[in-house]
Short mmCIF file of C-alpha atoms in Angstrom, two decimals:
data_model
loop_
_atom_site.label_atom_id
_atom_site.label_comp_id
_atom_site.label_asym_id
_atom_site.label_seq_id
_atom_site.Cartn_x
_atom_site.Cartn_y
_atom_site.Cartn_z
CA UNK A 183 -83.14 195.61 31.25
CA UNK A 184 -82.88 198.38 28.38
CA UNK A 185 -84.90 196.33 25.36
CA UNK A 186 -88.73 196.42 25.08
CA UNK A 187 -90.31 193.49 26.44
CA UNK A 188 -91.56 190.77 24.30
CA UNK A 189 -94.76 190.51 26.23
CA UNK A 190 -96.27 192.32 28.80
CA UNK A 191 -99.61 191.78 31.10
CA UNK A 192 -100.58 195.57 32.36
CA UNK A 193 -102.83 196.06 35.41
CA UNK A 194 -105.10 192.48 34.79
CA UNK A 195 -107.86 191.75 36.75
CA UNK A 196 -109.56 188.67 36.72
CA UNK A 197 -112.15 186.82 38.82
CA UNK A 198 -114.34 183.58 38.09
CA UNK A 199 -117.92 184.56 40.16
CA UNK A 200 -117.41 186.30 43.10
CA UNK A 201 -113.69 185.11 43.52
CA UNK A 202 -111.07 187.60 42.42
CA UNK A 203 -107.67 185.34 40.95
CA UNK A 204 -105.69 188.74 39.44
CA UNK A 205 -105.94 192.00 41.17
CA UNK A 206 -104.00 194.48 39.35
CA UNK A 207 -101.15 192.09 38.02
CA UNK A 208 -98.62 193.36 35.76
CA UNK A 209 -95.48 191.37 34.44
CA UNK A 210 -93.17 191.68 31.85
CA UNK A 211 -91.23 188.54 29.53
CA UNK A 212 -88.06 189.80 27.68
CA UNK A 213 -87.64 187.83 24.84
CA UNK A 214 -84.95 184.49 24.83
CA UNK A 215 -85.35 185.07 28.95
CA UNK A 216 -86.52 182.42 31.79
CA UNK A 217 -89.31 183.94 34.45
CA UNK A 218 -90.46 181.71 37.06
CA UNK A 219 -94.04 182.74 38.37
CA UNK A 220 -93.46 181.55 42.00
CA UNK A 221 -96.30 181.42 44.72
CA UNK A 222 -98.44 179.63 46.68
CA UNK A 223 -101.57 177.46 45.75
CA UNK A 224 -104.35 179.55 44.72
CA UNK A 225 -101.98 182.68 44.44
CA UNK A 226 -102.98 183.11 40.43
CA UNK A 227 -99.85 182.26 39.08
CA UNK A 228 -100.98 179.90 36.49
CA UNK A 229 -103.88 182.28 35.77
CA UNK A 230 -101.99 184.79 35.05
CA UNK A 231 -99.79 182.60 33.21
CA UNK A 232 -103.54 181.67 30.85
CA UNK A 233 -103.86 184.99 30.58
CA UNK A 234 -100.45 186.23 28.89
CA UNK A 235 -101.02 182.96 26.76
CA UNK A 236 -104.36 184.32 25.61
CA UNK A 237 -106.05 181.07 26.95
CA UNK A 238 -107.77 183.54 28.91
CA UNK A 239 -108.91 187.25 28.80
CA UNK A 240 -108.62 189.21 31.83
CA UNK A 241 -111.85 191.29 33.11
CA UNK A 242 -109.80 194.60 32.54
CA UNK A 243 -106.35 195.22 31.67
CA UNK A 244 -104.12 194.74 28.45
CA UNK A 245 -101.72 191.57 27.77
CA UNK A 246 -99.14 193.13 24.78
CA UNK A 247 -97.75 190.25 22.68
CA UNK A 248 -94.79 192.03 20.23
CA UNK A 249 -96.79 195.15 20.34
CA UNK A 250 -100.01 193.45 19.17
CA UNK A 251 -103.14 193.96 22.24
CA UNK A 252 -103.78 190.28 22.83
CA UNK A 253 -106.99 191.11 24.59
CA UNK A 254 -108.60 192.91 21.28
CA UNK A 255 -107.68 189.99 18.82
CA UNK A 256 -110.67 187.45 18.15
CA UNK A 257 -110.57 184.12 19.16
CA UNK A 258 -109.34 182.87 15.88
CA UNK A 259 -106.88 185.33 15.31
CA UNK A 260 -105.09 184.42 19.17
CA UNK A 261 -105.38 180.85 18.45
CA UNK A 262 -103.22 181.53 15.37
CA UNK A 263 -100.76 183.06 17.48
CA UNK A 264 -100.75 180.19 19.90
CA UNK A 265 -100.14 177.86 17.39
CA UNK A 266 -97.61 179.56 15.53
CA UNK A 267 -95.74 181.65 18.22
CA UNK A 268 -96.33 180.13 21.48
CA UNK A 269 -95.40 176.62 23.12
CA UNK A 270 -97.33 175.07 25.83
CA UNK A 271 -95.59 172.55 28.40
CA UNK A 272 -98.03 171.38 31.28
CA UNK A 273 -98.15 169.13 34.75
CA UNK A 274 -99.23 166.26 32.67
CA UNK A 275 -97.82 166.11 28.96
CA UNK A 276 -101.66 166.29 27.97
CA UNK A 277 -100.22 164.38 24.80
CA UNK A 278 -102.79 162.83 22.68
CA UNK A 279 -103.19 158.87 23.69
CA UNK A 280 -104.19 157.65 20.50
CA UNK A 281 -100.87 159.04 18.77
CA UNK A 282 -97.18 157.74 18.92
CA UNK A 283 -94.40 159.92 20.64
CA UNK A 284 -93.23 160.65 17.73
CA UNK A 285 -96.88 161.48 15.98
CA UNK A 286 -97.52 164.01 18.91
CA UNK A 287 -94.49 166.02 18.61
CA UNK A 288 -94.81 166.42 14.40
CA UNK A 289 -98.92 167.39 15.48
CA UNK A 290 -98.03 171.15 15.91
CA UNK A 291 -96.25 171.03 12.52
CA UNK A 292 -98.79 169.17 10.74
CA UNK A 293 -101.39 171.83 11.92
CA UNK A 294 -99.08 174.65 10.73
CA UNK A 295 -99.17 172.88 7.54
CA UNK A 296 -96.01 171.23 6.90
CA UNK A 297 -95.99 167.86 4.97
CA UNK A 298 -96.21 164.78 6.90
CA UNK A 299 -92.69 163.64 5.85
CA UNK A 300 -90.42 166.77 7.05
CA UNK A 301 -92.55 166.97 10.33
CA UNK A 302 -91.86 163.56 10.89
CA UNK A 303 -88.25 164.27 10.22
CA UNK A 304 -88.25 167.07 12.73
CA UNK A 305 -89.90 165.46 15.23
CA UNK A 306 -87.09 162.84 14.79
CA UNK A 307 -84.79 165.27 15.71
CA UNK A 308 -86.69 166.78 18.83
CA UNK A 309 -87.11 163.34 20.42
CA UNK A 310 -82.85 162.82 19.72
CA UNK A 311 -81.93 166.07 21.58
CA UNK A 312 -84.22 165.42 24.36
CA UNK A 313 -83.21 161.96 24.24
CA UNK A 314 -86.25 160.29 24.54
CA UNK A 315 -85.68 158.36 20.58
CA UNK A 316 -86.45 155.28 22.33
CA UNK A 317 -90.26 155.95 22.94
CA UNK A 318 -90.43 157.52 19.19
CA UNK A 319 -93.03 155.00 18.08
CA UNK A 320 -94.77 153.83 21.73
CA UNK A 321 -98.03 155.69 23.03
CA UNK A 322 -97.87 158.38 25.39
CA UNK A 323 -99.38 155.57 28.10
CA UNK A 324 -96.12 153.07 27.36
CA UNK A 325 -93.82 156.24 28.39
CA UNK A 326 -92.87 156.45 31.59
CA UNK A 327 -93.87 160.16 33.40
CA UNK A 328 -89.98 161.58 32.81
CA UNK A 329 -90.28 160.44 28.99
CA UNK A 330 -93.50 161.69 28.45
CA UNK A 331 -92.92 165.67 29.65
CA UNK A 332 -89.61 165.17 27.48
CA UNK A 333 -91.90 164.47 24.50
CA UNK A 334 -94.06 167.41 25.75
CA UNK A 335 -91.42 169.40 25.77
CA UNK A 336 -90.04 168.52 22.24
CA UNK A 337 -93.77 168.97 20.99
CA UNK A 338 -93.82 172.58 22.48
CA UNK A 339 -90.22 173.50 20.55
CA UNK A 340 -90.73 171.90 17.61
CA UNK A 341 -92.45 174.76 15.90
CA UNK A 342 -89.80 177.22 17.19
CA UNK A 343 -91.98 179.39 19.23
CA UNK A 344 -91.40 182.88 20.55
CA UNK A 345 -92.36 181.87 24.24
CA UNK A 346 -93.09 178.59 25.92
CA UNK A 347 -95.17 178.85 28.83
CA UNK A 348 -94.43 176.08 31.06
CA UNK A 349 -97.52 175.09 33.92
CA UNK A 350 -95.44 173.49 36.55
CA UNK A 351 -93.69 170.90 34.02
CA UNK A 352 -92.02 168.83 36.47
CA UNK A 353 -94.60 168.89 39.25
CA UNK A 354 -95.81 164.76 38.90
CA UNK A 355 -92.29 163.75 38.72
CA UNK A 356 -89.32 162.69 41.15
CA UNK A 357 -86.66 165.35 41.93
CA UNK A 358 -84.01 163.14 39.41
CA UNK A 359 -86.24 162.99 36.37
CA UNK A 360 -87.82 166.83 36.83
CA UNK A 361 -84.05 168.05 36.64
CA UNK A 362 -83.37 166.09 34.16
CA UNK A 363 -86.50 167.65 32.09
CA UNK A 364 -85.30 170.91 33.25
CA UNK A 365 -82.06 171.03 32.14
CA UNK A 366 -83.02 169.53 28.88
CA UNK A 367 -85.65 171.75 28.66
CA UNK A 368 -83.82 175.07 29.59
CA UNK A 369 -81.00 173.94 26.70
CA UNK A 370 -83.19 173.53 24.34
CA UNK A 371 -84.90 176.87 25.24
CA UNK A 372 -81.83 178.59 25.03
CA UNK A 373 -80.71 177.52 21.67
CA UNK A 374 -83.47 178.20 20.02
CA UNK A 375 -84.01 181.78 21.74
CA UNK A 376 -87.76 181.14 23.25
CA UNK A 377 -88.41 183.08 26.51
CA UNK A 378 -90.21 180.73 28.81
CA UNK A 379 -92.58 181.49 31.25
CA UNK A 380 -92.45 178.93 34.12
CA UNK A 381 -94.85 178.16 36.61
CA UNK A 382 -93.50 176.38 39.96
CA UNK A 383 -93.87 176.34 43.43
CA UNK A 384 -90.43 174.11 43.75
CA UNK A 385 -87.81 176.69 44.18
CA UNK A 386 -85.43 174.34 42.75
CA UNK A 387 -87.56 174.47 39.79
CA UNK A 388 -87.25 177.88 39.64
CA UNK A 389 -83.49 178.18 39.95
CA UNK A 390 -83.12 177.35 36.39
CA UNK A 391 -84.68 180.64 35.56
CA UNK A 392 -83.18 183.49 35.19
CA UNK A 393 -85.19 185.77 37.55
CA UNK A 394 -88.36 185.51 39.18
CA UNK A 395 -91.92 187.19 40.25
CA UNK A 396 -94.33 186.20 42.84
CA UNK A 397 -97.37 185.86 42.74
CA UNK A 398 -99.43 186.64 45.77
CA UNK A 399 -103.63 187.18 45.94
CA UNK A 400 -103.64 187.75 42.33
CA UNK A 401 -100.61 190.35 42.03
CA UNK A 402 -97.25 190.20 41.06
CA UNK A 403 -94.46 191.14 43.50
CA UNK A 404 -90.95 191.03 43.91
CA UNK A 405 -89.38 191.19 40.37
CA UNK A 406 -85.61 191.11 40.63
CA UNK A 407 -83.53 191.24 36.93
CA UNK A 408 -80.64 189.30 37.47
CA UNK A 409 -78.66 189.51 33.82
CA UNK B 22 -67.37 170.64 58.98
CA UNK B 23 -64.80 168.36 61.40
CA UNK B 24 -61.81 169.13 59.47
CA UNK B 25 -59.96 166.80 61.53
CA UNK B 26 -61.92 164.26 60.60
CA UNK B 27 -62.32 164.56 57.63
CA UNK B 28 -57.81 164.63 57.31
CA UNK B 29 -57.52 161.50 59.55
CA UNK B 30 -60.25 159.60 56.68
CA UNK B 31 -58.30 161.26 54.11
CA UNK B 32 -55.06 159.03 56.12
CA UNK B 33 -56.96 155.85 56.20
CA UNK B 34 -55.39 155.36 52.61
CA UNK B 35 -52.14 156.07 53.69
CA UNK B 36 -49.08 157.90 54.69
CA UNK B 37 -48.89 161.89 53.64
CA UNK B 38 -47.43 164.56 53.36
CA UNK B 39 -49.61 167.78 55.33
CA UNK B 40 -49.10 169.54 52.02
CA UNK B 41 -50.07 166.65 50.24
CA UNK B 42 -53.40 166.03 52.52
CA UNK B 43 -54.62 169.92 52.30
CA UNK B 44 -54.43 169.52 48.18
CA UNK B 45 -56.30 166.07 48.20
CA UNK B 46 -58.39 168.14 50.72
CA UNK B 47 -59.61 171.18 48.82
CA UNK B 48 -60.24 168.89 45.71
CA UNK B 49 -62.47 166.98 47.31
CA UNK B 50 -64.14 169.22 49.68
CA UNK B 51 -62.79 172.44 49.99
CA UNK B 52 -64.53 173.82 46.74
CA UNK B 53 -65.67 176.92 48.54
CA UNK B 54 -63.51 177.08 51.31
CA UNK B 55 -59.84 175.76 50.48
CA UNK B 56 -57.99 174.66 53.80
CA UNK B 57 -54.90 177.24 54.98
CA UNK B 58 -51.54 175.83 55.42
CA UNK B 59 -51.75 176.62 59.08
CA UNK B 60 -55.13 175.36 59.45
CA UNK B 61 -53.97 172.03 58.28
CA UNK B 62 -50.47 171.78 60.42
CA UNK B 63 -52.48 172.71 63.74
CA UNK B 64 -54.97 170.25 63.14
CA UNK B 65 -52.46 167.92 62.56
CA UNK B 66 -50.75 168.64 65.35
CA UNK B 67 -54.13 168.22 67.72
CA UNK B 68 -54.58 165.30 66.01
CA UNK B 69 -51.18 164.00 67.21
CA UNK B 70 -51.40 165.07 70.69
CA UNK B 71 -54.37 163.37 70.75
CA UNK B 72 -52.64 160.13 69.41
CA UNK B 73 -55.16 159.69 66.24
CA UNK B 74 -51.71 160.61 64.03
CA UNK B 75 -48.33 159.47 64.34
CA UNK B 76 -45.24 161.05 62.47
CA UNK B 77 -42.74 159.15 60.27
CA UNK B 78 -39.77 161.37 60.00
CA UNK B 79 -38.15 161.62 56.86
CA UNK B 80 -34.19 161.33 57.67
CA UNK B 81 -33.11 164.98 57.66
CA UNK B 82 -36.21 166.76 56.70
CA UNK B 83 -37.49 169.81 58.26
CA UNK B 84 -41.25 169.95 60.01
CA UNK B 85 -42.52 170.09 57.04
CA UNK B 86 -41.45 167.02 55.31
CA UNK B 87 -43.06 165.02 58.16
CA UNK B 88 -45.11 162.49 56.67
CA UNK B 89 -48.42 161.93 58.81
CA UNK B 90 -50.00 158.49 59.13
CA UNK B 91 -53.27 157.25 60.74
CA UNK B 92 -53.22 155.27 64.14
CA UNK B 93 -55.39 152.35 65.30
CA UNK B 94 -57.09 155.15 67.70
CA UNK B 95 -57.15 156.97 64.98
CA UNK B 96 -59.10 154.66 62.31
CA UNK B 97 -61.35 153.92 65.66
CA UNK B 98 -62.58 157.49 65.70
CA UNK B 99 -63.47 158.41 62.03
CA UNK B 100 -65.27 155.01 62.66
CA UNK B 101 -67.47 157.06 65.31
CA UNK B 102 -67.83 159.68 63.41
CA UNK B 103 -69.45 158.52 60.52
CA UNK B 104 -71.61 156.55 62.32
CA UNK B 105 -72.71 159.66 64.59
CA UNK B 106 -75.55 161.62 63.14
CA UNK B 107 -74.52 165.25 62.42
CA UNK B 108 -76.94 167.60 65.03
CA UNK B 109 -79.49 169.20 62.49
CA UNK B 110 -79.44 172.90 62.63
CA UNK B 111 -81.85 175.35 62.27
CA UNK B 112 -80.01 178.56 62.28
CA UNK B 113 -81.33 180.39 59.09
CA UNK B 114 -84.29 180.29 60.04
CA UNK B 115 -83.95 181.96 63.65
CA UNK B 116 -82.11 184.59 62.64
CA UNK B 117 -84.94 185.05 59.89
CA UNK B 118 -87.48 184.38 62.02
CA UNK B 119 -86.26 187.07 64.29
CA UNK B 120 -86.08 189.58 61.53
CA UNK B 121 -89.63 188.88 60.45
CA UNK B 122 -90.67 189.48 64.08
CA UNK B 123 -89.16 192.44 64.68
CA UNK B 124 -90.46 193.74 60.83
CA UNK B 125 -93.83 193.32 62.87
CA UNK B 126 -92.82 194.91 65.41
CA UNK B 127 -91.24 198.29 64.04
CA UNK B 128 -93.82 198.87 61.24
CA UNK B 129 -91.62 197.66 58.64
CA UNK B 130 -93.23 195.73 55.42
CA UNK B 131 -92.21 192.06 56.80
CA UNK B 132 -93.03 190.77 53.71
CA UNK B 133 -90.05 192.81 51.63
CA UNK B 134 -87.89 191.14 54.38
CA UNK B 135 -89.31 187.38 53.35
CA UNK B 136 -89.10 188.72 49.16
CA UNK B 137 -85.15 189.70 49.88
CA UNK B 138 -84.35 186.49 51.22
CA UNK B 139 -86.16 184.66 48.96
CA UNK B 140 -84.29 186.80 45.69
CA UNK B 141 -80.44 185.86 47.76
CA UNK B 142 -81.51 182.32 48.14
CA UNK B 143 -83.16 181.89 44.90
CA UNK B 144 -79.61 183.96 43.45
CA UNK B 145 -77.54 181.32 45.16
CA UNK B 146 -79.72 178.78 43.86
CA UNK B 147 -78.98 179.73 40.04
CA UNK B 148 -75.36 179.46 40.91
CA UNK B 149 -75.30 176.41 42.48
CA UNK B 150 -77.66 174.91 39.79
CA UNK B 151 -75.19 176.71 36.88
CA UNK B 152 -72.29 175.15 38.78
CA UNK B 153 -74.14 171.63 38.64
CA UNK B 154 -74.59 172.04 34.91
CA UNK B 155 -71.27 172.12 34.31
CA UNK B 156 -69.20 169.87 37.25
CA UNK B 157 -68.63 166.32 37.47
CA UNK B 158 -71.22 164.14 40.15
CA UNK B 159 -68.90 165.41 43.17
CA UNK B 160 -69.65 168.74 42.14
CA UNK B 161 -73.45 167.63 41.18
CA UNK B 162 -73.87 165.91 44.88
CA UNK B 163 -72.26 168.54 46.63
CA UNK B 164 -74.27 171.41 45.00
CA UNK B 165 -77.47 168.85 45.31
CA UNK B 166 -76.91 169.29 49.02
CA UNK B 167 -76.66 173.18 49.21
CA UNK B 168 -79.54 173.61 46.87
CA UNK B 169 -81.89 171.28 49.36
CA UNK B 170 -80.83 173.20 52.05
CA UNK B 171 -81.89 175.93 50.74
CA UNK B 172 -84.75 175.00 49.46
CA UNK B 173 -85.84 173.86 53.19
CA UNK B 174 -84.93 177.83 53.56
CA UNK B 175 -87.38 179.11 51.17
CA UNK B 176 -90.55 176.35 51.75
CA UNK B 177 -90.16 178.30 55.57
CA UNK B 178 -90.22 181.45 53.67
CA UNK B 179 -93.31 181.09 52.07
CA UNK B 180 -95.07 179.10 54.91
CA UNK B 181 -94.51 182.08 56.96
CA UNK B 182 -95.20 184.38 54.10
CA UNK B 183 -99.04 182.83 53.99
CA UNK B 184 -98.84 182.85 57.91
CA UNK B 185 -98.01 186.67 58.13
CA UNK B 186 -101.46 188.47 59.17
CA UNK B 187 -101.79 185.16 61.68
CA UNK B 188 -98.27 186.07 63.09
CA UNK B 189 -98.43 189.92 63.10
CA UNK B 190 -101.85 189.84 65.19
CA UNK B 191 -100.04 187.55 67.96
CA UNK B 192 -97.05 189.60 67.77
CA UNK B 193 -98.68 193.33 68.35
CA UNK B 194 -100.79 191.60 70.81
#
């Protein structure tokens, strides 16, 4: 692939006490492209996936977000970027209870300081295209699991990030409703231009990407570029 | 696949053509592999010897104007075969399981054989799940099936991936 990646993780190490979870792992993200980090339990595929998020620093190496060192920016400086250029998409929505649908996906807006009236508006619109309207004013808790990683999913586009990074999205649901998410999901991804990075172990999860790595004890192998 | 089958169920609804039954054919099932001409008219004509078919001539018509229709024997055995359970088989995964083994064997990395086979299944995959997107629910169930399939493939893939120091000691034994 000729253009300069969008963001990189370079040689990361990482281990929580004595147990190592990256051992020299280095990946790349293109930007507007699909990766699926593929690999067994325990193989450090959603670490590594905290770490090019810059939920978590590595031990030693260098995670390169649009040429910026993640690893060297303070905490309140990568938070920014979270919130601004990233999307997050995990297992279980991890929307906020107290808040509608609706409420949860215009929360990321709200925070980036848009009024209360055009995030509501764009949330509106999120909740259409993944077609989850209907649960607009219920609780997370009234959705059923399908609507609620929709809504997740609408929450983590509505700010128009850069990169979504997706911890195994459609792993609580049944194979109908996690394709159904997916394909939504992917869409939407598309037509807005994020890259996503995707975390599965279901292979038919991953087939909606557009290439993959694997992740085995903590590195990355097998990276195949498919486009 | 029992093409044969699958023609004399396509005759349960009535009289054709063999022309006729090979286009009704490939739309419904011959997606990847569309039936040849001669493929059809010697099934056809197994199918008669065996008395599941009978011909109604059209007056003056050459062979291939015969117009094939389904007899009682005939309805009798696509009965059978539906309700027979298609034998399940695991041939992917000897011929992979062979390759792994002899990766052991020869000093080759047997893991770059399991990460090839897992990038041309996971290709497939993309296509079949691109193909999905865009077809109508025959197209969506019959891709569905592939793409399980295959995704039986790569669960053994990884399983033996994890399993491959366990496997290589008992193999250089």
């Amino acid at each position: 692939m000729p253009t300069e990646p969008l963001l990189t993780a370079e040689d990361l190490h990482l281990s929580f006490g004595s147990t190592p979870a990256l051992d020299s792992a280095s990946v790349e993200v293109h930007a507007g492209e699909i990766l699926a980090l593929m690999g067994p339990s325990g193989s450090g595929k959603s670490t590594l996936l905290h770490c090019l998020a810059g939920i978590l620093t590595p031990d030693s190496g260098r995670v390169t977000y649009a040429g910026r060192d993640l690893t060297a920016l303070h905490d309140n400086e990568r938070s920014a970027l979270r919130r601004s250029e990233f999307g997050f998409v995990f297992q279980f929505g991890q929307l906020v209870p107290e808040l509608t649908c609706l409420e949860n996906v215009a929360l990321p807006l709200r925070l980036g300081g848009a009024s209360r009236r055009a995030a509501l508006r764009s949330a509106e619109a999120w909740l259409e295209r993944l077609e989850v309207s209907d649960v607009a004013d219920k609780r997370p808790g009234q959705a059923s699991g399908g609507q609620g990683q929709r809504v997740a999913v609408a929450r983590a586009l509505v700010t128009r990030p850069k990169v979504v990074f997706a911890d195994e999205p459609t792993g609580a649901l049944d194979s109908l409703n996690g394709e159904r998410v997916m394909e939504l999901f992917v869409a939407a991804a598309r037509d807005t231009g994020a890259a996503v990075v995707l975390v599965t172990h279901e292979p038919r999860v991953a087939a909606y990407s557009d290439h993959e790595a694997v992740v085995r004890d903590g590195r990355v192998r097998a990276r195949e570029y498919v486009r | 696949m029992s093409i044969g089958h699958a023609l004399l169920g396509l005759l349960e609804g009535g009289p054709r053509h063999g022309y006729d039954l090979k286009r009704s054919y490939d739309e419904r099932f011959g997606q990847d592999r569309p039936l040849a001409y001669g493929q059809v008219y010697s099934t056809l004509a197994r199918l008669l010897k065996n008395g599941l078919v009978e011909v109604e001539s059209e007056p003056g018509a050459g062979p291939e104007r015969k117009k094939y229709a389904i007899t009682d024997a005939g309805v009798s055995d696509v009965g059978g075969w539906l309700a027979r359970p298609e034998k399940p088989e695991p041939y992917l995964q000897s011929t992979l399981y062979t390759k792994v083994v002899l990766a052991l064997l020869t000093g080759h990395d047997a893991n770059d054989v399991l990460d090839t086979q897992r990038s041309a299944h996971l290709r497939l995959m993309r296509d079949l799940t691109r193909r999905k997107a865009g077809g109508d629910l025959a197209d969506q169930l019959i891709c569905d099936h592939a793409l399980f399939h295959l995704e039986a493939d790569l669960r053994w893939l990884e399983l033996t991936a994890a399993r491959l120091q366990q496997l290589a000691a008992q193999v250089r034994a």
